[in-house]
């Protein structure tokens, strides 16, 4: 059994963002890390490898900055790693990225395809569902628990106000939500061992056939205005502080009293 | 911008809503604003709507309303719904499809987009009809992406609850009722069980008041205090991941990037540090009152009012004051 797990390298969520003159986000000198949602998927895949002896292949797309993401996945226990080189960042178009990843999943003969239900940076939340549609495979989103019973993937998936139990047959695509597995910290030994492993490289041009619909989307980015911080309420006693807070809510903010 | 000619903006309500939620009215008003500029009609699909609900959708901007059967076995199967919606949208020649940015939309909308070869724009926080644009949040709520609507691209978007104002556009209820026969198709997915988990009567994303519990509650007693505050205020109760992991509340009550995005009139954050992941789901709150014993906690950078104190001491006083707010 072979699991392909897609991982994304993202800017640290704590990063202070800025734009260059062309209106693009400045990526240089930002701290890059493996996306948290990718990491949940990698962890569960590696657990399945340890439980059932599967092969786990980590795959990423991007420029050379994306390589540490698959190295990290290797040090967590993945068996192999692929980097699809995309120096011009063509795969920032989700449709194109899905095409490429679907082709790679086929190439590595994946029985199970895993990845995050979204990424913490762009949060477009669509690459994995698109991969499923391209491959004609069943997909479960926002999975918080999964186990295998033969060819059946039994999942618990987050729905609006609760949890749905959804089963699908392999081959399938599964999207990790926070909670699926607690990612391990690789040991120094794991990290050292990983350095010796070869990362297979491919070029995005080998897979991508055409630019799909989102390429027509005209998107302009801007920084969201930060919330203005208010005031810490001071007072002689806590009782006075709370009293002042309640007065402020009523008289200044005009909330809670239907005003 | 060139001349656009579009036939239809279509709204699909959430199949899990047992009664019409505000987000459905908000999407309908948003669709109307876009449709007016684009010379298009607005068609709304709801699940088991009552006469009163249909009338509301009509006054909020729907031209046509179709009822779908929420009691059908397939109505809780995301794959079946996605296939059905894609079929209906193709038949409707829908150019823009709006779904709510809830778990329903999250699971269904990207498949609809893939099936229709459409672009997908999730997490929409503003609809600008006049400028023919929609805006979404990304990078943990630090960036706004403004997407222009063009005639070349079919668009599927999910709209965040409370992002768009629901507005009564006409007093007359003249929307045309459509009879749509849905032929459900077979699915790969087998949905065995759906367990409700939400605690509290008020839906987090729709709530005007929200009380949130963070790591500072420390134990069951601390959590019970915060829960009591939410009762007194008549607020929905939410929490950060740390509290969910402790088992005090279910996943459905998580506020943040991973969980739900709230936009209440007032958010009372109790013992919450204010991580970027939490604030991605809470920063749209109109007013934030934060209680935290650490004066350096990031939450105070976002809060309108801050109380630096142990919540075990401050919350009981707050309950006392607010219990008498009707006096």
XYZ file of N, CA, C and O in Angstrom, chain B residues 199-298:
400
model
N -22.852 22.643 21.771
C -23.372 22.862 23.117
C -23.935 24.274 23.197
O -23.306 25.224 22.737
N -25.096 24.407 23.736
C -25.715 25.720 23.840
C -26.738 25.895 22.737
O -26.654 25.282 21.677
N -27.693 26.747 22.984
C -28.807 26.917 22.068
C -28.487 27.891 20.936
O -29.103 27.878 19.899
N -27.502 28.755 21.185
C -27.233 29.803 20.216
C -26.105 29.362 19.280
O -25.079 28.881 19.729
N -26.334 29.536 17.984
C -25.330 29.170 16.988
C -24.202 30.195 17.005
O -24.427 31.399 16.926
N -22.972 29.705 17.122
C -21.812 30.600 17.265
C -21.694 31.624 16.138
O -21.482 32.810 16.385
N -21.806 31.160 14.908
C -21.541 32.056 13.776
C -22.648 33.089 13.594
O -22.442 34.105 12.951
N -23.832 32.815 14.136
C -24.963 33.726 13.943
C -25.175 34.615 15.168
O -25.996 35.531 15.135
N -24.457 34.327 16.250
C -24.763 34.945 17.540
C -24.398 36.428 17.596
O -23.400 36.857 17.022
N -25.208 37.205 18.294
C -24.896 38.619 18.537
C -23.948 38.778 19.720
O -23.250 39.769 19.836
N -23.995 37.816 20.624
C -23.085 37.841 21.766
C -22.377 36.497 21.857
O -23.018 35.454 21.725
N -21.082 36.550 22.061
C -20.325 35.307 22.217
C -19.417 35.440 23.439
O -18.808 36.487 23.666
N -19.395 34.378 24.247
C -18.437 34.296 25.343
C -17.460 33.179 25.005
O -17.870 32.079 24.615
N -16.162 33.471 25.106
C -15.144 32.486 24.747
C -14.307 32.086 25.950
O -13.983 32.928 26.790
N -13.980 30.790 26.027
C -13.155 30.279 27.115
C -11.795 29.872 26.578
O -11.711 29.191 25.552
N -10.745 30.283 27.242
C -9.387 29.924 26.825
C -8.670 29.138 27.903
O -9.255 28.761 28.924
N -7.375 28.926 27.664
C -6.550 28.127 28.565
C -6.647 28.605 30.012
O -6.511 27.814 30.946
N -6.906 29.898 30.186
C -6.983 30.468 31.529
C -8.088 29.903 32.405
O -8.094 30.136 33.614
N -9.054 29.158 31.840
C -10.099 28.565 32.695
C -9.492 27.475 33.591
O -10.034 27.158 34.637
N -8.408 26.884 33.119
C -7.588 25.898 33.858
C -8.315 24.579 34.172
O -7.777 23.519 33.923
N -9.506 24.612 34.710
C -10.171 23.360 35.067
C -11.685 23.479 34.906
O -12.199 24.514 34.485
N -12.381 22.397 35.261
C -13.831 22.327 35.050
C -14.556 23.465 35.770
O -15.535 24.018 35.269
N -14.028 23.814 36.932
C -14.669 24.866 37.726
C -14.564 26.216 37.005
O -15.542 26.961 36.913
N -13.370 26.495 36.505
C -13.150 27.728 35.758
C -14.007 27.768 34.503
O -14.603 28.796 34.166
N -14.095 26.617 33.840
C -14.898 26.553 32.625
C -16.377 26.786 32.947
O -17.087 27.508 32.223
N -16.840 26.189 34.065
C -18.252 26.316 34.453
C -18.621 27.783 34.696
O -19.721 28.227 34.368
N -17.669 28.527 35.240
C -17.883 29.966 35.476
C -18.139 30.706 34.159
O -19.077 31.501 34.040
N -17.290 30.404 33.191
C -17.400 31.068 31.894
C -18.708 30.653 31.203
O -19.393 31.484 30.593
N -19.059 29.377 31.335
C -20.308 28.888 30.754
C -21.499 29.606 31.394
O -22.472 29.950 30.721
N -21.389 29.843 32.692
C -22.469 30.532 33.408
C -22.591 31.974 32.900
O -23.678 32.500 32.724
N -21.457 32.614 32.650
C -21.474 33.971 32.111
C -22.204 33.989 30.768
O -23.024 34.880 30.510
N -21.949 32.992 29.931
C -22.603 32.967 28.620
C -24.116 32.808 28.771
O -24.881 33.396 28.018
N -24.539 32.024 29.778
C -25.975 31.874 30.063
C -26.596 33.200 30.459
O -27.659 33.578 29.986
N -25.911 33.893 31.358
C -26.436 35.152 31.888
C -26.575 36.197 30.767
O -27.538 36.941 30.701
N -25.574 36.203 29.872
C -25.580 37.171 28.784
C -26.520 36.735 27.657
O -26.942 37.546 26.835
N -26.859 35.453 27.626
C -27.634 34.928 26.507
C -26.758 34.794 25.280
O -27.182 35.018 24.155
N -25.499 34.440 25.537
C -24.512 34.381 24.463
C -24.249 32.943 24.025
O -24.528 31.999 24.759
N -23.694 32.810 22.827
C -23.186 31.513 22.388
C -21.850 31.299 23.083
O -21.134 32.247 23.375
N -21.542 30.031 23.341
C -20.307 29.696 24.058
C -19.306 29.081 23.094
O -19.617 28.118 22.392
N -18.118 29.671 23.050
C -17.063 29.127 22.196
C -15.805 28.943 22.996
O -15.746 29.282 24.179
N -14.772 28.395 22.351
C -13.536 28.140 23.085
C -12.355 28.067 22.139
O -12.510 27.953 20.922
N -11.170 28.142 22.729
C -9.944 27.936 21.961
C -9.636 26.441 21.929
O -10.238 25.651 22.651
N -8.647 26.105 21.112
C -8.292 24.696 20.938
C -7.932 24.025 22.268
O -8.311 22.882 22.515
N -7.201 24.733 23.119
C -6.742 24.143 24.376
C -7.934 23.626 25.197
O -7.881 22.555 25.794
N -9.011 24.403 25.204
C -10.195 24.042 25.991
C -10.940 22.876 25.332
O -11.455 21.984 26.016
N -10.972 22.874 23.994
C -11.595 21.765 23.258
C -10.819 20.474 23.564
O -11.410 19.425 23.824
N -9.491 20.568 23.546
C -8.659 19.387 23.797
C -8.856 18.843 25.208
O -8.692 17.651 25.452
N -9.201 19.712 26.144
C -9.488 19.269 27.509
C -10.826 18.540 27.592
O -11.151 17.937 28.604
N -11.629 18.660 26.530
C -12.912 17.961 26.491
C -14.065 18.735 27.113
O -15.148 18.192 27.291
N -13.850 20.018 27.443
C -14.938 20.801 28.045
C -16.017 21.123 27.016
O -17.188 21.287 27.356
N -15.618 21.248 25.760
C -16.572 21.548 24.692
C -16.194 20.722 23.459
O -15.054 20.286 23.338
N -17.166 20.560 22.549
C -16.908 19.808 21.319
C -16.230 20.679 20.271
O -16.166 21.903 20.396
N -15.754 20.016 19.225
C -15.091 20.715 18.115
C -15.952 21.810 17.508
O -15.441 22.825 17.042
N -17.272 21.594 17.527
C -18.187 22.549 16.883
C -18.168 23.903 17.572
O -18.673 24.875 17.029
N -17.624 23.949 18.777
C -17.594 25.206 19.522
C -16.239 25.905 19.442
O -16.013 26.892 20.134
N -15.347 25.403 18.596
C -14.033 26.020 18.488
C -14.087 27.291 17.644
O -14.614 27.298 16.542
N -13.522 28.365 18.188
C -13.415 29.635 17.458
C -11.988 29.758 16.938
O -11.037 29.559 17.690
N -11.838 30.103 15.670
C -10.493 30.319 15.142
C -10.361 29.864 13.711
O -11.339 29.491 13.079
N -9.128 29.894 13.215
C -8.870 29.513 11.835
C -9.345 28.089 11.551
O -9.960 27.830 10.529
N -9.069 27.189 12.487
C -9.489 25.803 12.319
C -10.983 25.638 12.554
O -11.616 24.804 11.945
N -11.540 26.437 13.430
C -12.941 26.278 13.807
C -13.835 27.292 13.129
O -13.774 27.475 11.916
N -14.656 27.966 13.930
C -15.644 28.875 13.360
C -15.187 30.328 13.421
O -14.454 30.720 14.313
N -15.661 31.108 12.455
C -15.402 32.541 12.455
C -16.646 33.244 12.994
O -17.745 33.023 12.504
N -16.455 34.060 14.013
C -17.591 34.739 14.637
C -17.533 36.234 14.308
O -16.473 36.762 13.967
N -18.677 36.895 14.411
C -18.713 38.344 14.187
C -19.832 38.966 15.027
O -20.721 39.618 14.514
N -19.783 38.733 16.346
C -20.872 39.216 17.197
C -20.760 40.714 17.486
O -19.729 41.328 17.210
N -21.805 41.280 18.064
C -21.755 42.668 18.556
C -20.741 42.756 19.701
O -20.041 43.750 19.845
N -20.735 41.727 20.532
C -19.823 41.702 21.679
C -19.222 40.312 21.857
O -19.941 39.312 21.855
N -17.909 40.288 21.994
C -17.208 39.042 22.293
C -16.496 39.216 23.626
O -15.675 40.123 23.777
N -16.853 38.388 24.608
C -16.174 38.430 25.898
C -15.188 37.266 25.936
O -15.590 36.101 25.984
N -13.884 37.598 25.837
C -12.834 36.580 25.758
C -12.260 36.364 27.149
O -11.632 37.255 27.711
N -12.489 35.171 27.706
C -12.095 34.895 29.089
C -10.894 33.953 29.142
O -10.988 32.801 28.702
N -9.786 34.437 29.630
C -8.597 33.588 29.766
C -8.039 33.158 28.419
O -7.471 32.084 28.291
N -8.225 34.003 27.409
C -7.758 33.704 26.051
C -6.550 34.582 25.753
O -6.612 35.806 25.925
N -5.450 33.956 25.291
C -4.228 34.735 25.066
C -4.332 35.598 23.816
O -3.761 36.680 23.755
N -5.063 35.104 22.808
C -5.230 35.880 21.585
C -4.220 35.529 20.509
O -3.641 36.401 19.869
N -4.012 34.215 20.281
C -3.088 33.771 19.230
C -3.632 34.189 17.877
O -4.828 34.438 17.722
N -2.733 34.234 16.887
C -3.124 34.646 15.542
C -4.192 33.690 14.982
O -5.120 34.106 14.297
N -4.072 32.388 15.339
C -5.027 31.395 14.853
C -6.418 31.634 15.456
O -7.425 31.472 14.778
N -6.463 32.022 16.712
C -7.756 32.300 17.342
C -8.352 33.577 16.765
O -9.535 33.625 16.416
N -7.509 34.598 16.633
C -8.022 35.892 16.179
C -8.495 35.848 14.724
O -9.341 36.632 14.324
N -7.948 34.880 13.932
C -8.421 34.724 12.548
C -9.925 34.464 12.527
O -10.608 34.805 11.570
N -10.437 33.891 13.618
C -11.868 33.610 13.687
C -12.634 34.574 14.565
O -13.861 34.476 14.672
N -11.936 35.497 15.230
C -12.619 36.356 16.203
C -12.477 37.842 15.923
O -13.179 38.657 16.523
N -11.602 38.215 14.977
C -11.288 39.639 14.836
C -12.416 40.440 14.185
O -12.381 41.668 14.185
N -13.424 39.763 13.630
C -14.550 40.498 13.044
C -15.585 40.901 14.106
O -16.590 41.534 13.787
N -15.325 40.554 15.362
C -16.237 40.960 16.451
C -16.284 42.485 16.512
O -15.258 43.141 16.401
N -17.489 43.045 16.700
C -17.611 44.516 16.717
C -16.920 45.096 17.953
O -16.258 46.112 17.895
N -17.130 44.426 19.080
C -16.534 44.904 20.329
C -15.981 43.692 21.092
O -16.636 42.656 21.152
N -14.768 43.845 21.609
C -14.176 42.741 22.378
C -13.843 43.218 23.789
O -13.193 44.252 23.979
N -14.339 42.469 24.766
C -13.940 42.665 26.158
C -13.076 41.462 26.534
O -13.535 40.325 26.423
N -11.827 41.717 26.930
C -10.921 40.615 27.241
C -10.598 40.594 28.728
O -10.350 41.642 29.332
N -10.619 39.394 29.286
C -10.217 39.211 30.676
C -9.043 38.243 30.685
O -9.168 37.107 30.214
N -7.900 38.702 31.161
C -6.724 37.834 31.196
C -5.809 38.336 32.292
O -5.665 39.549 32.471
N -5.176 37.399 33.009
C -4.338 37.864 34.126
C -2.937 38.288 33.686
O -2.174 38.819 34.471
N -2.630 38.058 32.392
C -1.326 38.468 31.874
C -1.462 39.774 31.096
O -2.040 39.785 30.012
N -0.934 40.873 31.634
C -1.093 42.164 30.948
C -0.412 42.195 29.578
O -0.722 43.037 28.749
N 0.514 41.245 29.343
C 1.229 41.197 28.062
C 0.512 40.323 27.024
O 1.001 40.161 25.911
N -0.613 39.716 27.399
C -1.303 38.804 26.468
C -1.680 39.550 25.182
O -2.195 40.672 25.241
N -1.427 38.916 24.013
C -1.734 39.577 22.732
C -3.202 40.000 22.596
O -3.494 40.947 21.871
